[in-house]
PDB file of C-alpha atoms in Angstrom:
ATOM      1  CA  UNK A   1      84.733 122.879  60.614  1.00 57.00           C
ATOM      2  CA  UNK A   2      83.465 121.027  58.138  1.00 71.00           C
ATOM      3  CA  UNK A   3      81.057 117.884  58.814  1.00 79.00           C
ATOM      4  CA  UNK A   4      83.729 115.440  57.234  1.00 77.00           C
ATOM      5  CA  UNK A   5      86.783 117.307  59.621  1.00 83.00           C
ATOM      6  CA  UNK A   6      84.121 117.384  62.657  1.00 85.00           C
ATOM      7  CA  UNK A   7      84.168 113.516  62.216  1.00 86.00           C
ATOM      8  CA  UNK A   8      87.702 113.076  61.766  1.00 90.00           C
ATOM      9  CA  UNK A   9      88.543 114.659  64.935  1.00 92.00           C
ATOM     10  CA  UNK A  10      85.720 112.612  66.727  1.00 94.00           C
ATOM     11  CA  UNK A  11      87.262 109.248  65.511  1.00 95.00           C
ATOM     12  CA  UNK A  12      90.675 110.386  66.385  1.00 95.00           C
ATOM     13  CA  UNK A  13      89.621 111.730  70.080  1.00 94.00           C
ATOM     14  CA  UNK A  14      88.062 107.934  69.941  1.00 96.00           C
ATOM     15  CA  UNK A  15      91.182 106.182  68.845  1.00 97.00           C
ATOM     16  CA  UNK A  16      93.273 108.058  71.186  1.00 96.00           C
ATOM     17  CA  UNK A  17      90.781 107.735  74.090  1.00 95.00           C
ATOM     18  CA  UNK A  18      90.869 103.935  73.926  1.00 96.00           C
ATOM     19  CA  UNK A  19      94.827 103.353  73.020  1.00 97.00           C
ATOM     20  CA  UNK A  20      95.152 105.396  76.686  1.00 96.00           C
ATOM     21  CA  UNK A  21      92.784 102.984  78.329  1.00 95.00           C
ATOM     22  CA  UNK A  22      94.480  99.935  77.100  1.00 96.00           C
ATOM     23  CA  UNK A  23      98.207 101.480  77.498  1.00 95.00           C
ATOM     24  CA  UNK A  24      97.902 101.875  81.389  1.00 95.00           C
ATOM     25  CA  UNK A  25      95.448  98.975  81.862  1.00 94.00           C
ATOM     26  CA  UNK A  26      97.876  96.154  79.619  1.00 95.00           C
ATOM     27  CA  UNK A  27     100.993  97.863  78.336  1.00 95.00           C
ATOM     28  CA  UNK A  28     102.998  98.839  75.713  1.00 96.00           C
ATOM     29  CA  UNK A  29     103.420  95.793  74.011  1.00 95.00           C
ATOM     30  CA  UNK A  30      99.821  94.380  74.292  1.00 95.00           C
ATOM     31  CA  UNK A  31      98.440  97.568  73.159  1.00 96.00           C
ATOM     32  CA  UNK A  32      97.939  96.209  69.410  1.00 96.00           C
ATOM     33  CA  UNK A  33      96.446  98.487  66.255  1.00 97.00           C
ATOM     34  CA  UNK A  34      93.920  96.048  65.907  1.00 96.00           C
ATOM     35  CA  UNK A  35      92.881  96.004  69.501  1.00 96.00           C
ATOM     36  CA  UNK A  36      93.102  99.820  69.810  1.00 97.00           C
ATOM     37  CA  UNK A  37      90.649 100.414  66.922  1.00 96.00           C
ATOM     38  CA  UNK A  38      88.260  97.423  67.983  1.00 96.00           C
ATOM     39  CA  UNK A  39      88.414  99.003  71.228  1.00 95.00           C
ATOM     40  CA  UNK A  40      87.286 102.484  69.995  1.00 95.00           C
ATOM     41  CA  UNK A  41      84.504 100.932  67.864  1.00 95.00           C
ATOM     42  CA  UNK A  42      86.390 101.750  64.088  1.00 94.00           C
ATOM     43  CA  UNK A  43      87.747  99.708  61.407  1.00 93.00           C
ATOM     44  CA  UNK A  44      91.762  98.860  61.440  1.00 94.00           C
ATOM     45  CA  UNK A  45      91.747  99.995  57.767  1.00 92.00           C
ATOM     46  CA  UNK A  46      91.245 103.865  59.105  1.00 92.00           C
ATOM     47  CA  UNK A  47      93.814 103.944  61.205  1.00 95.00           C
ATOM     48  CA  UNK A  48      96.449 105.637  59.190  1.00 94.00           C
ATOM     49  CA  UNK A  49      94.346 108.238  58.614  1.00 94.00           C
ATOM     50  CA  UNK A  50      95.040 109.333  61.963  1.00 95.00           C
ATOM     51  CA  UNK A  51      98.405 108.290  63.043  1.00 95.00           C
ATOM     52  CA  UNK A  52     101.454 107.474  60.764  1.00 95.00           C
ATOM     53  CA  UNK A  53     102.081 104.011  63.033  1.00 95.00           C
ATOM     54  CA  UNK A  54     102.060 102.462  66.196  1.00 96.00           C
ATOM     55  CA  UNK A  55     104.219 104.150  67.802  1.00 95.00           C
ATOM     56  CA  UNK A  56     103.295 107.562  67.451  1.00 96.00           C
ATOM     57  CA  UNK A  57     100.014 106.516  68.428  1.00 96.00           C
ATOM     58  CA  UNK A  58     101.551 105.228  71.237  1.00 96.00           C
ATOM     59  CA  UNK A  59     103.061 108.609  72.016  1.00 96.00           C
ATOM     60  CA  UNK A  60      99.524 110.218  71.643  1.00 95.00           C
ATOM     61  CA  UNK A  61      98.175 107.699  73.837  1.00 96.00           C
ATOM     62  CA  UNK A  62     100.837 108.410  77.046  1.00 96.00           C
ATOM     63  CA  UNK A  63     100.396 112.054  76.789  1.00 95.00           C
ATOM     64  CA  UNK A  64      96.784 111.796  77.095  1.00 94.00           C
ATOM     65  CA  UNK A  65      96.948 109.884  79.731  1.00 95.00           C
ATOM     66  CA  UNK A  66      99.447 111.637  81.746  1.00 94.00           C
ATOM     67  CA  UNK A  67      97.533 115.353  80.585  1.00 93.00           C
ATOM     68  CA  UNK A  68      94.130 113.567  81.772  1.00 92.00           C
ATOM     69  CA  UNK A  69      95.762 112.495  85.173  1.00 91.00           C
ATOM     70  CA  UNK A  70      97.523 115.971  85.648  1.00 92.00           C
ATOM     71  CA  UNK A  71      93.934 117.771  84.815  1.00 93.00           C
ATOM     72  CA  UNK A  72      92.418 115.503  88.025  1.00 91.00           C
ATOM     73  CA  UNK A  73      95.422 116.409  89.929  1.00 91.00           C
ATOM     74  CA  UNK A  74      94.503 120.270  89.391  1.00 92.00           C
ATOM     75  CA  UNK A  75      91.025 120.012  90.250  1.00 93.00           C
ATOM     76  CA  UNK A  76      92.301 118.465  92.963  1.00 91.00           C
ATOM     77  CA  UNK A  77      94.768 121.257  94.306  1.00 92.00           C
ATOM     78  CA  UNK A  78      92.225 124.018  93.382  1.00 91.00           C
ATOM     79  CA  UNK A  79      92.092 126.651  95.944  1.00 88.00           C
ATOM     80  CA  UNK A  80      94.716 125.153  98.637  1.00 90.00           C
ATOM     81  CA  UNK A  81      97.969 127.039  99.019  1.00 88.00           C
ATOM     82  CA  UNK A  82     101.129 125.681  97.271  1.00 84.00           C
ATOM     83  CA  UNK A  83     102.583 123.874 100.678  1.00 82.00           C
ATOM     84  CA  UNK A  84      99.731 121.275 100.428  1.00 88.00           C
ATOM     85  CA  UNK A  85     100.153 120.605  96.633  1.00 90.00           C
ATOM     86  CA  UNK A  86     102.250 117.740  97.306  1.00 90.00           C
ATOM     87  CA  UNK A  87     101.093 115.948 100.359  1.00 91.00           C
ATOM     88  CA  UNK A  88      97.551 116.608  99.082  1.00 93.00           C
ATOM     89  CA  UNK A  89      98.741 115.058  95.650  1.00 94.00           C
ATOM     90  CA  UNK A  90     100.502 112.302  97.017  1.00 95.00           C
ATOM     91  CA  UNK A  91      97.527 111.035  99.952  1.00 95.00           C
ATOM     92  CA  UNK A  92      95.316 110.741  96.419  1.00 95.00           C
ATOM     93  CA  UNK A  93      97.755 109.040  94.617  1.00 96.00           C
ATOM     94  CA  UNK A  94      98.290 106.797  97.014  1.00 97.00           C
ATOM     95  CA  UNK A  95      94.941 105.736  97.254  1.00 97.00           C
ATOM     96  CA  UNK A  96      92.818 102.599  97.008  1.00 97.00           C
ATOM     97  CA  UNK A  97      90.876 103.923  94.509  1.00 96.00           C
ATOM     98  CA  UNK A  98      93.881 104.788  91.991  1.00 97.00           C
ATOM     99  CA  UNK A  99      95.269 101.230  93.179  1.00 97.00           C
ATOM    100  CA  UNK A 100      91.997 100.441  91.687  1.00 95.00           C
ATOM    101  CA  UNK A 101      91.660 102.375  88.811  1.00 94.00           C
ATOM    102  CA  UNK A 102      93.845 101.002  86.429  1.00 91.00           C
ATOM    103  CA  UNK A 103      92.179 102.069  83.218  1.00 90.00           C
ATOM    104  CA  UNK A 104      91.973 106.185  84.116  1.00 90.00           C
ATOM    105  CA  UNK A 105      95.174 105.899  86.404  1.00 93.00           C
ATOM    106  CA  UNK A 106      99.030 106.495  86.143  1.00 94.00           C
ATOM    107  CA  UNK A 107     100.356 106.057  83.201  1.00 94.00           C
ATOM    108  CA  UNK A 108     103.954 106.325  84.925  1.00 93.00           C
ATOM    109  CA  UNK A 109     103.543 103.814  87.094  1.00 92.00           C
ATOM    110  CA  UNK A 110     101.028 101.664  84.108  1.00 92.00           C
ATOM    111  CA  UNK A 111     104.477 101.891  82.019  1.00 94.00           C
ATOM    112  CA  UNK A 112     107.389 102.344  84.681  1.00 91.00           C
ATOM    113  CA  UNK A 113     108.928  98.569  83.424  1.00 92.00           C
ATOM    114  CA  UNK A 114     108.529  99.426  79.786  1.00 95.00           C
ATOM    115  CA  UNK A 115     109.487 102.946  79.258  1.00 95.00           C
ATOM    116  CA  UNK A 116     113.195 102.701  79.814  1.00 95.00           C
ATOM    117  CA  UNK A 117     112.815  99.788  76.112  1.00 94.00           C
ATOM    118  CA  UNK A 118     110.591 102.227  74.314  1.00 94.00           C
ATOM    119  CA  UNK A 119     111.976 103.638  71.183  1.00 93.00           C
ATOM    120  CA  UNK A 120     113.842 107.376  71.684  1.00 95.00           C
ATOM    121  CA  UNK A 121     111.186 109.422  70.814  1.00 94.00           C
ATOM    122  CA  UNK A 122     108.570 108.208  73.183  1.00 94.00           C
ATOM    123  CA  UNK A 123     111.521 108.421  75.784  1.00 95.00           C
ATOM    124  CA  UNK A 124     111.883 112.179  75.116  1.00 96.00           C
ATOM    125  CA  UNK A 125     108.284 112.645  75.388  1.00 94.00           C
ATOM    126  CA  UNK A 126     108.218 110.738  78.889  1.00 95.00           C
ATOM    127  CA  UNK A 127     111.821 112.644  80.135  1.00 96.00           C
ATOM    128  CA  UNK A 128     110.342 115.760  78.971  1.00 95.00           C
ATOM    129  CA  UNK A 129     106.553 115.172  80.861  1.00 95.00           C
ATOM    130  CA  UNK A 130     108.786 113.818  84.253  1.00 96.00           C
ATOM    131  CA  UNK A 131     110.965 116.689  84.413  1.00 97.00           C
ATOM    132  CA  UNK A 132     108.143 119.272  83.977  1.00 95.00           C
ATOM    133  CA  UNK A 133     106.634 117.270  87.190  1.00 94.00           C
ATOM    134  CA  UNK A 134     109.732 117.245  88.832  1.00 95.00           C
ATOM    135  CA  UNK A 135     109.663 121.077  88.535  1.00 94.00           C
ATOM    136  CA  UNK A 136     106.393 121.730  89.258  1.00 91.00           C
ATOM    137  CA  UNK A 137     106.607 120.100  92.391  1.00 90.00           C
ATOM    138  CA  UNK A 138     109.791 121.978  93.363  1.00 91.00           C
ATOM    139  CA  UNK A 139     108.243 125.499  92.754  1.00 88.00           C
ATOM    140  CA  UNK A 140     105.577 124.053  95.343  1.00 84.00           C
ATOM    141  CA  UNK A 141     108.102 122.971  97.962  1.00 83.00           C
ATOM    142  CA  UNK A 142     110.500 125.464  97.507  1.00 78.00           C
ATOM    143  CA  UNK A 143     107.624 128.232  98.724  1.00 68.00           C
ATOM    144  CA  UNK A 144     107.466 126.542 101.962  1.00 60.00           C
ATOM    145  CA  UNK A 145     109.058 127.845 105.307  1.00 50.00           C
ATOM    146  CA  UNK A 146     112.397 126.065 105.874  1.00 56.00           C
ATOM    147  CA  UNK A 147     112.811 124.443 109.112  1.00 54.00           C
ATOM    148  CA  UNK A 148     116.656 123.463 109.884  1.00 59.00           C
ATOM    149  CA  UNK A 149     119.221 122.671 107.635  1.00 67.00           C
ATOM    150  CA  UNK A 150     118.304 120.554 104.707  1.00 76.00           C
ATOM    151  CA  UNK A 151     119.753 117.724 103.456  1.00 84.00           C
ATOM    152  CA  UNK A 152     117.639 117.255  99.920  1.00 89.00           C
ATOM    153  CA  UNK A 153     116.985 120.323  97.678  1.00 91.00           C
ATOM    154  CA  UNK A 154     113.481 121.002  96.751  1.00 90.00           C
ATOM    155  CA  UNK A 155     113.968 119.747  93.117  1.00 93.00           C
ATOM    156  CA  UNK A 156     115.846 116.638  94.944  1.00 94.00           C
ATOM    157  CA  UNK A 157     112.755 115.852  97.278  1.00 93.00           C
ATOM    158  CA  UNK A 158     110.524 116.620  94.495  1.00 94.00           C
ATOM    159  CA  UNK A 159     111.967 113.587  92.245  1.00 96.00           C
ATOM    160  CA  UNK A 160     112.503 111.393  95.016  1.00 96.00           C
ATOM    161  CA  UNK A 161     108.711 111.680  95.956  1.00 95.00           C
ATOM    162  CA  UNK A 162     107.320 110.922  92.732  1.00 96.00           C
ATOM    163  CA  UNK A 163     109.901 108.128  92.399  1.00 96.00           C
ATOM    164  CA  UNK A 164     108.559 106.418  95.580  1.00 96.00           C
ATOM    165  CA  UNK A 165     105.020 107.085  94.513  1.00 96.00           C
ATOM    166  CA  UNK A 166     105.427 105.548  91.225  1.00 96.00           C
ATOM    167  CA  UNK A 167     106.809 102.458  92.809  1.00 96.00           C
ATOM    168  CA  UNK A 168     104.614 101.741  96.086  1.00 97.00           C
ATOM    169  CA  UNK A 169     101.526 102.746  93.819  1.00 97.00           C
ATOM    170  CA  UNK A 170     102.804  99.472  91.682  1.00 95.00           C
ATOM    171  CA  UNK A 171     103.168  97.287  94.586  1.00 96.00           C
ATOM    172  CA  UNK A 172     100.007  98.065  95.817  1.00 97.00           C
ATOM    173  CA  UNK A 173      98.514  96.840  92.807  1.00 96.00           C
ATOM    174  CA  UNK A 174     101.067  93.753  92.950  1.00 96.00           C
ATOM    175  CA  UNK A 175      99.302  93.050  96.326  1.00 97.00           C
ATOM    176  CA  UNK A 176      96.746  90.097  96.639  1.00 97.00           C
ATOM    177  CA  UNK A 177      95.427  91.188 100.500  1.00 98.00           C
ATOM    178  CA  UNK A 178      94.469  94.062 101.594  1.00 97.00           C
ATOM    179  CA  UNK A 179      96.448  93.848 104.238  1.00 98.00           C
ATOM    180  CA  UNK A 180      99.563  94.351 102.471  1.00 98.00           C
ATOM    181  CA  UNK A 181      97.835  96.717  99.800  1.00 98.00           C
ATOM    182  CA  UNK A 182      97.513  99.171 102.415  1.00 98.00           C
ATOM    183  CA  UNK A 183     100.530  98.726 104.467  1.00 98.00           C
ATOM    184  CA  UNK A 184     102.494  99.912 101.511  1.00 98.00           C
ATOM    185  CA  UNK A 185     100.377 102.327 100.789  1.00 98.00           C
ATOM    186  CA  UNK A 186     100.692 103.774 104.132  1.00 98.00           C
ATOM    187  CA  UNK A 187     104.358 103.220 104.085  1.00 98.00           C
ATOM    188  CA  UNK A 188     104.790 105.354 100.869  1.00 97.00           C
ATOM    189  CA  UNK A 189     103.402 108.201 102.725  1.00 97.00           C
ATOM    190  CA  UNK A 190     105.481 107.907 105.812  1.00 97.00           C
ATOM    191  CA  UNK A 191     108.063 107.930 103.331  1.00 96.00           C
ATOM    192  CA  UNK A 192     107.329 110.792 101.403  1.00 94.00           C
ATOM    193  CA  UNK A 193     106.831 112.935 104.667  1.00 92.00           C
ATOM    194  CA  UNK A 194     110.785 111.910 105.446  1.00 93.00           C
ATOM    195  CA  UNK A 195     111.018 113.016 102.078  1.00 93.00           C
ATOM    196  CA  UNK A 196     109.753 116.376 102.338  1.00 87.00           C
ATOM    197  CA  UNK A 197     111.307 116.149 106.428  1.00 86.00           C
ATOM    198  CA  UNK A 198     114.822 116.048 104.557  1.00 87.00           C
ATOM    199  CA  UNK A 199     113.864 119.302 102.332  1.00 83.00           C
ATOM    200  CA  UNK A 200     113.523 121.556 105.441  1.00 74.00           C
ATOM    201  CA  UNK A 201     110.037 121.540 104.269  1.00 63.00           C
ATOM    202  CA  UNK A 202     106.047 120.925 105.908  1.00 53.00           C
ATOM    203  CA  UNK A 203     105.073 117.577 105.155  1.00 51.00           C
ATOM    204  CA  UNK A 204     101.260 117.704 106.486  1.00 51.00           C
TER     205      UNK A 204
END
């Protein structure tokens, strides 16, 4: 790689890097080209050397951010068996800290009020990232010992989990007391365990 290419890639890794910060942390619609690249340290007149316009960059910017958060959530689930995958991913997610963490945090739940008015070809990218979470989930679950006769299907309890997570994870950062921050944080997990409950499935 040449020294010019090397730097190229270093700017754009910047560009990207910062657009993801600023995407979960304001928005969509605050996350400007001008703020982006003053963000990442470069000039506003390179930017179309990298991306052909905002919203592409845009794109770049959620997958990032949802690739960063899944590579966390691997680390995370290194080494335990697949039945714990989802509790274990859910009891971080719906955490203090990633009620604090706004900048290196969800980008579904960052987004969840602005996705569904984002132009089609974000949309795809987002339906397409969801449903391969949806999936991966349900591989998890559906490994598990059934108990009973269930009333969700594992790709069913799978969706419905993230769903919930996505939403108490934003009321928790709606909250202004602790108090409340962690009651619905708590209640998100009592309701993911019904969740899993429903699915004939382990929920510990």
């Amino acid at each position: 790689m040449s020294t010019r290419t090397e730097a190229k890639d270093v700017s754009h890794r910047r560009i990207r890097a910062a657009a993801s910060r600023m995407l979960r942390r304001e928005g969509i619609e605050a996350t400007s080209v001008h703020k982006v690249m003053k963000g990442a340290g470069l000039t506003v007149g390179g930017f179309y050397a990298h991306f052909d316009s905002r919203q592409q960059m845009i794109r770049h910017a959620f997958l990032h951010a949802v690739r960063q958060r899944r590579d966390l959530v691997m680390q995370l689930l290194q080494d335990r068996p697949a039945r714990e995958w989802l509790p274990t991913f859910l009891r971080s997610y719906l955490s203090v800290e990633h009620v604090q963490d706004r900048d290196n945090g969800c980008a579904w739940a960052a987004l969840l009020s602005e996705l569904p008015r984002a132009d089609t070809a974000t949309r795809s990218v987002a339906e397409r990232l969801f449903d391969s979470s949806v999936r991966f989930y349900a591989e998890t679950l559906q490994q598990d010992a059934s108990s009973g006769t269930p009333t969700l299907s594992a790709r069913e309890a799978a969706l419905a989990s993230l769903a919930l997570a996505f939403g108490h994870l934003n009321l928790a950062r709606m909250a202004v007391t602790p108090g409340l921050r962690d009651e619905i944080l708590a209640t998100g997990l009592k309701a993911a365990a019904a969740i899993s409950a429903a699915a004939g499935r382990s929920s510990t």
